[in-house]
XYZ file of C-alpha atoms in Angstrom:
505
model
C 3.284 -32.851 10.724
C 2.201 -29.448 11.801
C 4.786 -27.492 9.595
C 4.320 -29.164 6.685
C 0.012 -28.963 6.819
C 1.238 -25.339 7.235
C 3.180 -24.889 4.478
C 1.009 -27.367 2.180
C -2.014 -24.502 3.231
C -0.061 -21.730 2.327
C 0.649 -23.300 -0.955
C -2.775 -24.534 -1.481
C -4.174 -21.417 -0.658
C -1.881 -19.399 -3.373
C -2.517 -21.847 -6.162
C -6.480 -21.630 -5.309
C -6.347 -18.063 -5.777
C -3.403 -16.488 -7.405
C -3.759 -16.956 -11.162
C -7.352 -16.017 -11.365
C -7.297 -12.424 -12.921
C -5.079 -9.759 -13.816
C -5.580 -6.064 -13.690
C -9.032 -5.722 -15.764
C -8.295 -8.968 -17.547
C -9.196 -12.527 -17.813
C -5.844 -14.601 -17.870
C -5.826 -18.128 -19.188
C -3.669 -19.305 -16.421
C -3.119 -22.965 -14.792
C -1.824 -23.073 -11.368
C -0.738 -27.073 -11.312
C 2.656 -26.011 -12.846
C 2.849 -29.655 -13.911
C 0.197 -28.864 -16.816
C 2.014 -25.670 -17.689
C 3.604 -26.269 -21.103
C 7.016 -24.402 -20.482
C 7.694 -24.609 -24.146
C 4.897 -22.568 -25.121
C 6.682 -18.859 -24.484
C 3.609 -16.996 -25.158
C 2.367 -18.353 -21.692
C 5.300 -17.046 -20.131
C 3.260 -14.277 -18.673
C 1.090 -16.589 -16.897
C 2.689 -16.608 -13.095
C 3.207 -12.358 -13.445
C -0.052 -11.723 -13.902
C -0.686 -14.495 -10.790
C 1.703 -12.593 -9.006
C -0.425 -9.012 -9.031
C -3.830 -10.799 -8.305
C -1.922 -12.004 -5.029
C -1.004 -8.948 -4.223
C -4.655 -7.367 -4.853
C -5.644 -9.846 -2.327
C -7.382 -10.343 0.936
C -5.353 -13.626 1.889
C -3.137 -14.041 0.654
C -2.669 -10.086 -0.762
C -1.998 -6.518 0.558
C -5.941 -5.219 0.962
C -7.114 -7.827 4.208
C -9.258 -5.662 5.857
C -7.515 -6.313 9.235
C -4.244 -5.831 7.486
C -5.301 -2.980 6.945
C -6.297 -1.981 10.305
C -3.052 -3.008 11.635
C -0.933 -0.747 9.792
C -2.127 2.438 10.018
C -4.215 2.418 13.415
C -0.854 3.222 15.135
C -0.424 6.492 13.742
C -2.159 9.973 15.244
C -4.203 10.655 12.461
C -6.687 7.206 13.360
C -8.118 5.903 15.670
C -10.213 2.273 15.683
C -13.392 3.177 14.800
C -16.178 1.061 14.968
C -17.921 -0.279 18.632
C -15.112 -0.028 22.082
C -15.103 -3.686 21.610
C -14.988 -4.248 18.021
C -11.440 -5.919 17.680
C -10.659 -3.960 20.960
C -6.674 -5.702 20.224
C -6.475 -2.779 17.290
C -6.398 -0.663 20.183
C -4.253 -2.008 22.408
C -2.270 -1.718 19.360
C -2.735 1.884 18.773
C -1.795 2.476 22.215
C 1.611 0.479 22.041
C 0.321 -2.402 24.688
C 2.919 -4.658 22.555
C 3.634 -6.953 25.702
C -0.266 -7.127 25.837
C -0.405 -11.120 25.925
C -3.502 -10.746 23.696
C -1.026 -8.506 21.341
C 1.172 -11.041 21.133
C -1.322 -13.737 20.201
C -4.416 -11.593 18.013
C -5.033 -13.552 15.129
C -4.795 -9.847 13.302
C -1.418 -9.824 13.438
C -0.515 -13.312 12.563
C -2.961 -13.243 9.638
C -0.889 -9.813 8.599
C 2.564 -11.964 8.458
C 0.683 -14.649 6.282
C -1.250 -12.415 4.206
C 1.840 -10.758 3.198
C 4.443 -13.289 3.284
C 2.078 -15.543 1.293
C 2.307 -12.760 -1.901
C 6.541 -13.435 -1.290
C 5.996 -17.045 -1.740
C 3.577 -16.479 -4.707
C 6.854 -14.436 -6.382
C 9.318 -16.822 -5.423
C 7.389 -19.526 -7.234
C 6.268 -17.089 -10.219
C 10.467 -16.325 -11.120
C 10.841 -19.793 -10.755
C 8.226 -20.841 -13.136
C 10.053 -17.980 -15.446
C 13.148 -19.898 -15.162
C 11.258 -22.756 -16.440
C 10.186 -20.661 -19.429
C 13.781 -19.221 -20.057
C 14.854 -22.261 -20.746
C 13.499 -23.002 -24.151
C 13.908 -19.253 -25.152
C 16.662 -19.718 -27.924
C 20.180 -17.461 -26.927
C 18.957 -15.939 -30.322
C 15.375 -14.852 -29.275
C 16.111 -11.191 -28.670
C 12.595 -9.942 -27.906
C 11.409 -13.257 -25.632
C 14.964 -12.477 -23.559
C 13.796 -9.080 -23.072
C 10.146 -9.687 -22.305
C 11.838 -12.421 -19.613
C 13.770 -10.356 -17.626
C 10.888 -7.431 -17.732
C 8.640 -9.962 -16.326
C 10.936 -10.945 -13.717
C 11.844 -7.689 -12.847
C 8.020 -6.888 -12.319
C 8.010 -9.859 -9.911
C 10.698 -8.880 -8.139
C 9.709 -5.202 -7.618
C 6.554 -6.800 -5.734
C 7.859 -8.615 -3.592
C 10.049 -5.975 -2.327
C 7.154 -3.892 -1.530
C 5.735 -6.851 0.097
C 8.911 -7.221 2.512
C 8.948 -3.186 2.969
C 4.805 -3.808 4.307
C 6.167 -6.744 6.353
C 8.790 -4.779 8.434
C 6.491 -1.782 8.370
C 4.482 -3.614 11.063
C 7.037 -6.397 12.940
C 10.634 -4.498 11.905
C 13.342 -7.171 12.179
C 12.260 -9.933 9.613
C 13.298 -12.772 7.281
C 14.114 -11.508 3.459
C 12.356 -14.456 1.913
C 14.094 -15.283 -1.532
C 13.490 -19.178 -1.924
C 10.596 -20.762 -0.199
C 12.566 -23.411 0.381
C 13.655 -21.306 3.886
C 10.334 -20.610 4.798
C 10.756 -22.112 8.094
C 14.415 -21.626 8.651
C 15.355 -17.937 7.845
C 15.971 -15.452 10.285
C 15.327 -12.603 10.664
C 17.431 -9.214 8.663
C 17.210 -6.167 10.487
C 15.048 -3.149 8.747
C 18.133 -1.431 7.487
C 19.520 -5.066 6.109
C 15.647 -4.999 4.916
C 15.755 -1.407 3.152
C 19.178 -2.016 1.715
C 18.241 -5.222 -0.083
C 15.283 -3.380 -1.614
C 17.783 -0.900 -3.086
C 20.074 -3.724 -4.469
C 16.532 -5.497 -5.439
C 14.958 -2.169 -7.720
C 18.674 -1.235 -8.967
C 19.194 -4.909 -10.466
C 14.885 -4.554 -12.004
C 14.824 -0.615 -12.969
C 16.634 -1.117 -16.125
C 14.552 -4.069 -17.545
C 11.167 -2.505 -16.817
C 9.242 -0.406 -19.014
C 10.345 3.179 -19.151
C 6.347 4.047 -18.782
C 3.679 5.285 -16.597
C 1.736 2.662 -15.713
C -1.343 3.853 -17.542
C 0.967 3.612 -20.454
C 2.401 0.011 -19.660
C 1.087 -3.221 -20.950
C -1.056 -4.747 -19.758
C -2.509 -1.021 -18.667
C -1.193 -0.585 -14.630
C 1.801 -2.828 -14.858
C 4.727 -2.135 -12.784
C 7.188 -0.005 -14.620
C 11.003 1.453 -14.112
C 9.379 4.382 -12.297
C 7.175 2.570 -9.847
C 11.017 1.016 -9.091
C 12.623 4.172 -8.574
C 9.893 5.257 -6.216
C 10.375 2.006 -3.915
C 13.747 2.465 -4.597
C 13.275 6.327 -3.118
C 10.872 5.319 -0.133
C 13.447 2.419 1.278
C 16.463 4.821 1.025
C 14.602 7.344 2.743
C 13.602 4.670 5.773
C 17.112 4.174 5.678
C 19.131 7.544 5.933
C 16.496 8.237 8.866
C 16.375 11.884 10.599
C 20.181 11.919 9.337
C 20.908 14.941 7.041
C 24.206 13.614 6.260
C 23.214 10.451 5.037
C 24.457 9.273 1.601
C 20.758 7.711 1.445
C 19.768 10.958 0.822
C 21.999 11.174 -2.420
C 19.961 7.883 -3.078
C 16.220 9.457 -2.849
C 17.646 12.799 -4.740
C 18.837 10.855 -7.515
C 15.687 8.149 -7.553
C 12.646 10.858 -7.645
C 15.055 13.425 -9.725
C 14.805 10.399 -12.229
C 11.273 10.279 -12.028
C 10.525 13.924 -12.113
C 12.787 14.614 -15.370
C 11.059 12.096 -17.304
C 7.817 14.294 -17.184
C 5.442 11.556 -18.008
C 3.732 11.927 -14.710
C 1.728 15.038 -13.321
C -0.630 15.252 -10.439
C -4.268 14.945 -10.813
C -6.053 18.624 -10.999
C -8.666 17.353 -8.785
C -7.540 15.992 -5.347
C -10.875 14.471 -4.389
C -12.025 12.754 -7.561
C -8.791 11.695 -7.517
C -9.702 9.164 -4.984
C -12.781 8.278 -6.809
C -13.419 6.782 -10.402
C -11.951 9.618 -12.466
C -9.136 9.349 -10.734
C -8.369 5.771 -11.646
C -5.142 5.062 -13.170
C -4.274 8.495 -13.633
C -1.219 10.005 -14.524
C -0.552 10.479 -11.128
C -0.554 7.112 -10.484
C 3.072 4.970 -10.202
C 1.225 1.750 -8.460
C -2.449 0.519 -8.406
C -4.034 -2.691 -7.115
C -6.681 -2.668 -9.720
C -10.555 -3.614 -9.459
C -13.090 -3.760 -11.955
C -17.073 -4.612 -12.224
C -16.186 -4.533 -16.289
C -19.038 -2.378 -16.511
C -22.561 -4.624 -15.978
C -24.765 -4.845 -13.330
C -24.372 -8.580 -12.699
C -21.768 -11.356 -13.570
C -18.133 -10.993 -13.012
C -16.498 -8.765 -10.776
C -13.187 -8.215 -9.351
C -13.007 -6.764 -5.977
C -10.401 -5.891 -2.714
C -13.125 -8.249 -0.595
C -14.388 -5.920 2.036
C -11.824 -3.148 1.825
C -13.749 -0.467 1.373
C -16.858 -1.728 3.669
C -14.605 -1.718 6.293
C -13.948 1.611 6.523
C -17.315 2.719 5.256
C -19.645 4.624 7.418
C -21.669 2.430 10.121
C -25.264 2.897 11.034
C -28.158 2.764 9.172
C -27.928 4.686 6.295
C -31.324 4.668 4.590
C -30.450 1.674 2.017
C -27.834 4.020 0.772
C -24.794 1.541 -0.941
C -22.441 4.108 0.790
C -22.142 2.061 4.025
C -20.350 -0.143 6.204
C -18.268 -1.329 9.784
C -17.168 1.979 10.582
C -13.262 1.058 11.283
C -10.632 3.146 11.140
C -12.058 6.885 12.325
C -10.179 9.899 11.391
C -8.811 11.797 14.600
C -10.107 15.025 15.858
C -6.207 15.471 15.900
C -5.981 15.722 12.119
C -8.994 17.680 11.628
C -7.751 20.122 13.786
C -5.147 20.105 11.792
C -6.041 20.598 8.441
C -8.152 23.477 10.031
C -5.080 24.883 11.735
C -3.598 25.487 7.622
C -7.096 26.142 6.231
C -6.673 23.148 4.006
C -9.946 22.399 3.295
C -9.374 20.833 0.258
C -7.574 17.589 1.731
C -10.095 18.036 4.889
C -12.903 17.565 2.601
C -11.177 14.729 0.591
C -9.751 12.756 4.043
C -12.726 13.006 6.274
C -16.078 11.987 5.393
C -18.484 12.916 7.930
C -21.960 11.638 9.394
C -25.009 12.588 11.188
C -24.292 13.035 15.140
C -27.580 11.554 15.814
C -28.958 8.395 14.019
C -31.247 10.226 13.050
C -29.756 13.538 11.405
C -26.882 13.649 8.382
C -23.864 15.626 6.626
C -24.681 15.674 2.899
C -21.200 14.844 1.322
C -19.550 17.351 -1.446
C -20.915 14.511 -3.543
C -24.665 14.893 -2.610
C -25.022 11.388 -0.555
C -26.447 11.559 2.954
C -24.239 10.317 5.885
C -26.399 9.313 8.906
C -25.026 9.083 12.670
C -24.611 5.686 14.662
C -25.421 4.541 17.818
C -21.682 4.744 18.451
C -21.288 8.439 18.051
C -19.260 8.122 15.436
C -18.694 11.347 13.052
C -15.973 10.561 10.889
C -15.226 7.783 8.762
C -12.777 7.457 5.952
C -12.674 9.987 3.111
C -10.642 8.340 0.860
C -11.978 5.025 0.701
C -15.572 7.091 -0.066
C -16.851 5.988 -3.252
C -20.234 8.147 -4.686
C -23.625 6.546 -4.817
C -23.507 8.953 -8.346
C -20.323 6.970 -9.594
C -21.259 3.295 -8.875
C -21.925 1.434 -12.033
C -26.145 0.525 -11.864
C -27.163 -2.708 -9.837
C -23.447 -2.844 -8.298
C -24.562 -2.044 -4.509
C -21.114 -3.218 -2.909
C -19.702 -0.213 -1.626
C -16.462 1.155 -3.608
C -17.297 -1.433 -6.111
C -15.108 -0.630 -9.526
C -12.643 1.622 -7.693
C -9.057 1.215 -7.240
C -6.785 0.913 -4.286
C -4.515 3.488 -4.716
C -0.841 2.732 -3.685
C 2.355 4.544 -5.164
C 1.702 8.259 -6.298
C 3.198 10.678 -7.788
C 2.906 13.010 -4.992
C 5.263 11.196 -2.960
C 8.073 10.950 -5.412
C 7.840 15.037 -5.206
C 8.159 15.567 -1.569
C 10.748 13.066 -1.001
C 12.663 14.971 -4.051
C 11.881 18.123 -1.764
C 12.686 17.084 1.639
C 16.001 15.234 -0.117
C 16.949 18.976 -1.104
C 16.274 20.772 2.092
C 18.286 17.799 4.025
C 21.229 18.274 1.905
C 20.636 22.090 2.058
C 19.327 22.787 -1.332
C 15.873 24.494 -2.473
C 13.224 22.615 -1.702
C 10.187 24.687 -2.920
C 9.291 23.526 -6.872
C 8.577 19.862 -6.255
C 7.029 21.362 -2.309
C 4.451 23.635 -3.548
C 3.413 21.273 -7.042
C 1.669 19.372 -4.324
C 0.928 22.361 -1.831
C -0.889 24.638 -4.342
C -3.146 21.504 -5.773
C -4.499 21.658 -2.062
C -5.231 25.495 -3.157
C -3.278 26.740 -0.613
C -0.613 29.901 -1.242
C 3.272 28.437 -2.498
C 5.987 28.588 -0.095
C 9.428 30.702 -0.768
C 12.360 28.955 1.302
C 10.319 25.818 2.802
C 11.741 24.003 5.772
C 11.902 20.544 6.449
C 9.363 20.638 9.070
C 6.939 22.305 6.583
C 7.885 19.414 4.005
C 7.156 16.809 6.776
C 3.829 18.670 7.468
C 2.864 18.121 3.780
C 3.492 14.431 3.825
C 1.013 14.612 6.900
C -1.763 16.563 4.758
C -0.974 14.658 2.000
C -0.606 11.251 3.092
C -3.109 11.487 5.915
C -5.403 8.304 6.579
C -3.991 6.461 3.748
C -3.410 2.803 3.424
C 0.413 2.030 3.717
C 1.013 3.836 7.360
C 3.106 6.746 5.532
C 2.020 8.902 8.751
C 3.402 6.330 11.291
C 6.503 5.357 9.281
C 7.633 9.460 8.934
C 7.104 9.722 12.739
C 9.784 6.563 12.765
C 11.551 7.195 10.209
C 12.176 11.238 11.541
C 12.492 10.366 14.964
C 9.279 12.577 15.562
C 6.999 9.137 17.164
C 8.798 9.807 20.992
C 7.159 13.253 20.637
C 4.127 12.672 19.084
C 2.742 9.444 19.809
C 3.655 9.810 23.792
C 0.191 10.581 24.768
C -0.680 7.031 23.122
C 2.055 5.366 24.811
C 4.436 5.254 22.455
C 8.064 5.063 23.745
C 11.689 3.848 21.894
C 11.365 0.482 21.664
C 7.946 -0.047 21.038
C 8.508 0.868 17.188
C 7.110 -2.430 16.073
C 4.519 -4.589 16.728
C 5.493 -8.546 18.288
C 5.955 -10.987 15.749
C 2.911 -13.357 16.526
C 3.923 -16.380 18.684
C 2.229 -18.647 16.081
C 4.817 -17.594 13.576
C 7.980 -17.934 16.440
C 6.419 -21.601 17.135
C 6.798 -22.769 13.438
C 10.393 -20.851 12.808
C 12.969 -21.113 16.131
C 15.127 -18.363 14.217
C 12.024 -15.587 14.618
């Protein structure tokens, strides 16, 4: 009786909130399949554009603000934030107390596996509802056929990203492909994981739209390139500190693709690129999209309390830019960014306060950041959203911005750190993203200064990029030792509520 009230929630909770909205559009979507007309192929749309207000969810979805929190609090470049006691289990999580019995249990975690594997059961229903829809598409109907497998391929590049976010945190999980072995599957290990997302964007890349996103339609879809990035990322995870991986042949090939197309460029301006002129850019190869459509009252479309989480704490003066305080920058990544005199990302990644409650730092944006009765300096730069760029009467902080996922960036220094591995030049795709920071360009970089630029570049972000290098390069023994971080202690437990429901986890 338990098992099935849990899987009738998960289920319940999906349909309640899947098929709302997509992107910056109102979608005339039913989620009782049974009143779905499956004849009617102009619907056919209806469960993709279900599947990406999942995954711009709080739960189920990819922005939970614990989710969050769980992620990237393991790296060195942040630390908790907020009060000592605040969700003191994000620390014992930082600190690698994995056999912590209040580790093992925290509701964080557990609502992490269900957020996330909630979105895989949202696209295992959506391509089955496409089935549904293929069908009574004619052998004849050229354009539906293609506009089928597009919008299955979209699906499917999802939920790989989901299961890459999933093994991110626990490692060895299920791959979840029919929810009808939800509570039987066990568990792949991360290369079985990272390999199946290959197969998954190699079988998608050539039905999606060979687009930016800004270009796609609807505006911020998926397209071939946000593929070939995933694609890039898992074989990257997979080849590991390896030179002589073939995986390497895999990213070379994957971000050489996207680079040659030259639809995408990086955004001039590295900290409005963070902020509203920096939505949907042509930087940009994945958004989760938010919008206040432009009024002061009615509708809007927001991550929940994504950005309030990680705004600044304290009494700010009835300034909108405010919030819990989580997730605080580390004096270790200030230090250095000021080590390479790269202010620019400093400026961008750390937004500082007042060291009294009384006193402030005036942001390069002109708002006033009061201290805390915590002591807390530094809060989140990226997730800082001007008072100056808030649409009138919207007070929620980072109300009409974006959560920026998949960038361009990336794609370029896994292109260069694909040619250093395999002994090539390095330096064009290197310094594209080294001299937007206005720093000098490199001749003959090394692989230690690409790594260094994924930490600039990449620092505080949402998706534990820092953390998963440090695995991924064999660099976390080193560098995460003074948190307690030793080889085995990679992942984090896969919550006991999850191993009671499933005998195979």
């Amino acid at each position: 009786m338990n098992t099935t009230k849990y899987i009738l929630f998960l289920l319940l909770l999906m349909q309640a909130t899947a098929c709302k909205k997509y992107l910056d559009h109102d979608v005339e979507d039913k989620p009782n399949s049974a009143s779905i007309d499956y004849t009617n192929i102009g619907a056919m749309y209806s469960p993709v554009s279900g599947a990406y207000r999942t995954a711009a969810g709080e739960n189920p979805g990819f922005v939970h603000w614990m989710d969050c929190g769980v992620r990237v609090v393991r790296g060195d470049d942040v630390a908790k934030g907020s009060a000592p006691n605040d969700q003191g289990t994000l620390s014992d999580i930082k600190n690698f107390h994995n056999e912590n019995p209040g580790v093992v249990t925290f509701w964080g975690n557990n609502n992490y596996w269900v957020d996330h594997y909630a979105v895989v059961l949202y696209c295992n229903r959506a391509l089955t509802e496409l089935d549904k829809f293929r069908a009574n598409i004619s052998a004849s109907d050229a354009a539906n056929l293609a506009l089928y497998n597009q919008y299955r391929a979209e699906v499917r590049v999802i939920r790989a990203w989901a299961h890459i976010l999933i093994s991110r945190v626990f490692g060895d999980v299920p791959i979840l492909t029919s929810n009808d072995i939800l509570l039987t599957a066990g568990k792949s290990t991360v290369l079985e994981i990272r390999q199946w997302v290959i197969s998954e964007m190699d079988s998608s890349i050539s039905y999606l739209p060979d687009a930016r996103p800004n270009e796609a339609s609807p505006r911020g879809a998926v397209t071939k390139y946000t593929a070939l990035l995933i694609k890039a990322k898992a074989a990257a995870d997979a080849a590991g500190n390896d030179n002589g991986s073939p995986y390497w042949d895999i990213v070379l090939s994957a971000t050489n693709d996207i680079i040659n197309s030259h639809k995408f460029t990086l955004f001039p301006d590295f900290y409005q690129l963070w902020k509203i002129p920096g939505k949907l850019s042509d930087e940009s190869l994945l958004e989760l999209q938010f919008t206040d459509f432009g009024t002061s009252t009615g509708t809007s479309v927001t991550p929940g309390v994504f950005f309030t989480f990680q705004g600044p704490s304290g009494d700010q003066k009835g300034s909108p830019v405010s919030g819990w305080g989580f997730l605080s920058p580390s004096q270790d990544i200030v230090d250095f960014f000021n080590n390479r005199n790269d202010s620019v990302r400093l400026k961008t990644t750390i937004l500082n306060a007042g060291s009294t409650e009384s006193g402030f730092v005036t942001t390069p944006s002109g708002d006033k950041i009061y201290g805390n009765s915590n002591g807390q300096t530094r809060f989140m730069g990226k997730a800082y959203l001007p008072a100056s760029q808030m649409t009138p009467g919207r007070t929620d902080y980072g109300s009409n911005n974006n959560v920026r996922v998949l960038r361009y960036a990336d794609a370029l220094l896994l292109n260069a750190e694909a040619k250093v591995r395999k002994g090539q030049n390095g330096d064009v795709p290197f310094n594209q993203v080294h001299e937007r920071a206005k720093l000098s360009p490199v001749t003959g970089v090394t692989l230690q200064q690409v790594l260094d630029e994924r930490r600039a570049e990449f620092a505080c972000e949402w998706w534990g990029e820092r953390y998963n290098d440090l695995i991924r390069t064999g660099q976390a023994a080193t560098v995460l030792a003074p948190q307690g971080f030793a080889p085995g202690k990679e992942y984090v437990p896969i919550p006991q509520a999850q191993k009671d429901l499933d005998a195979n986890l």
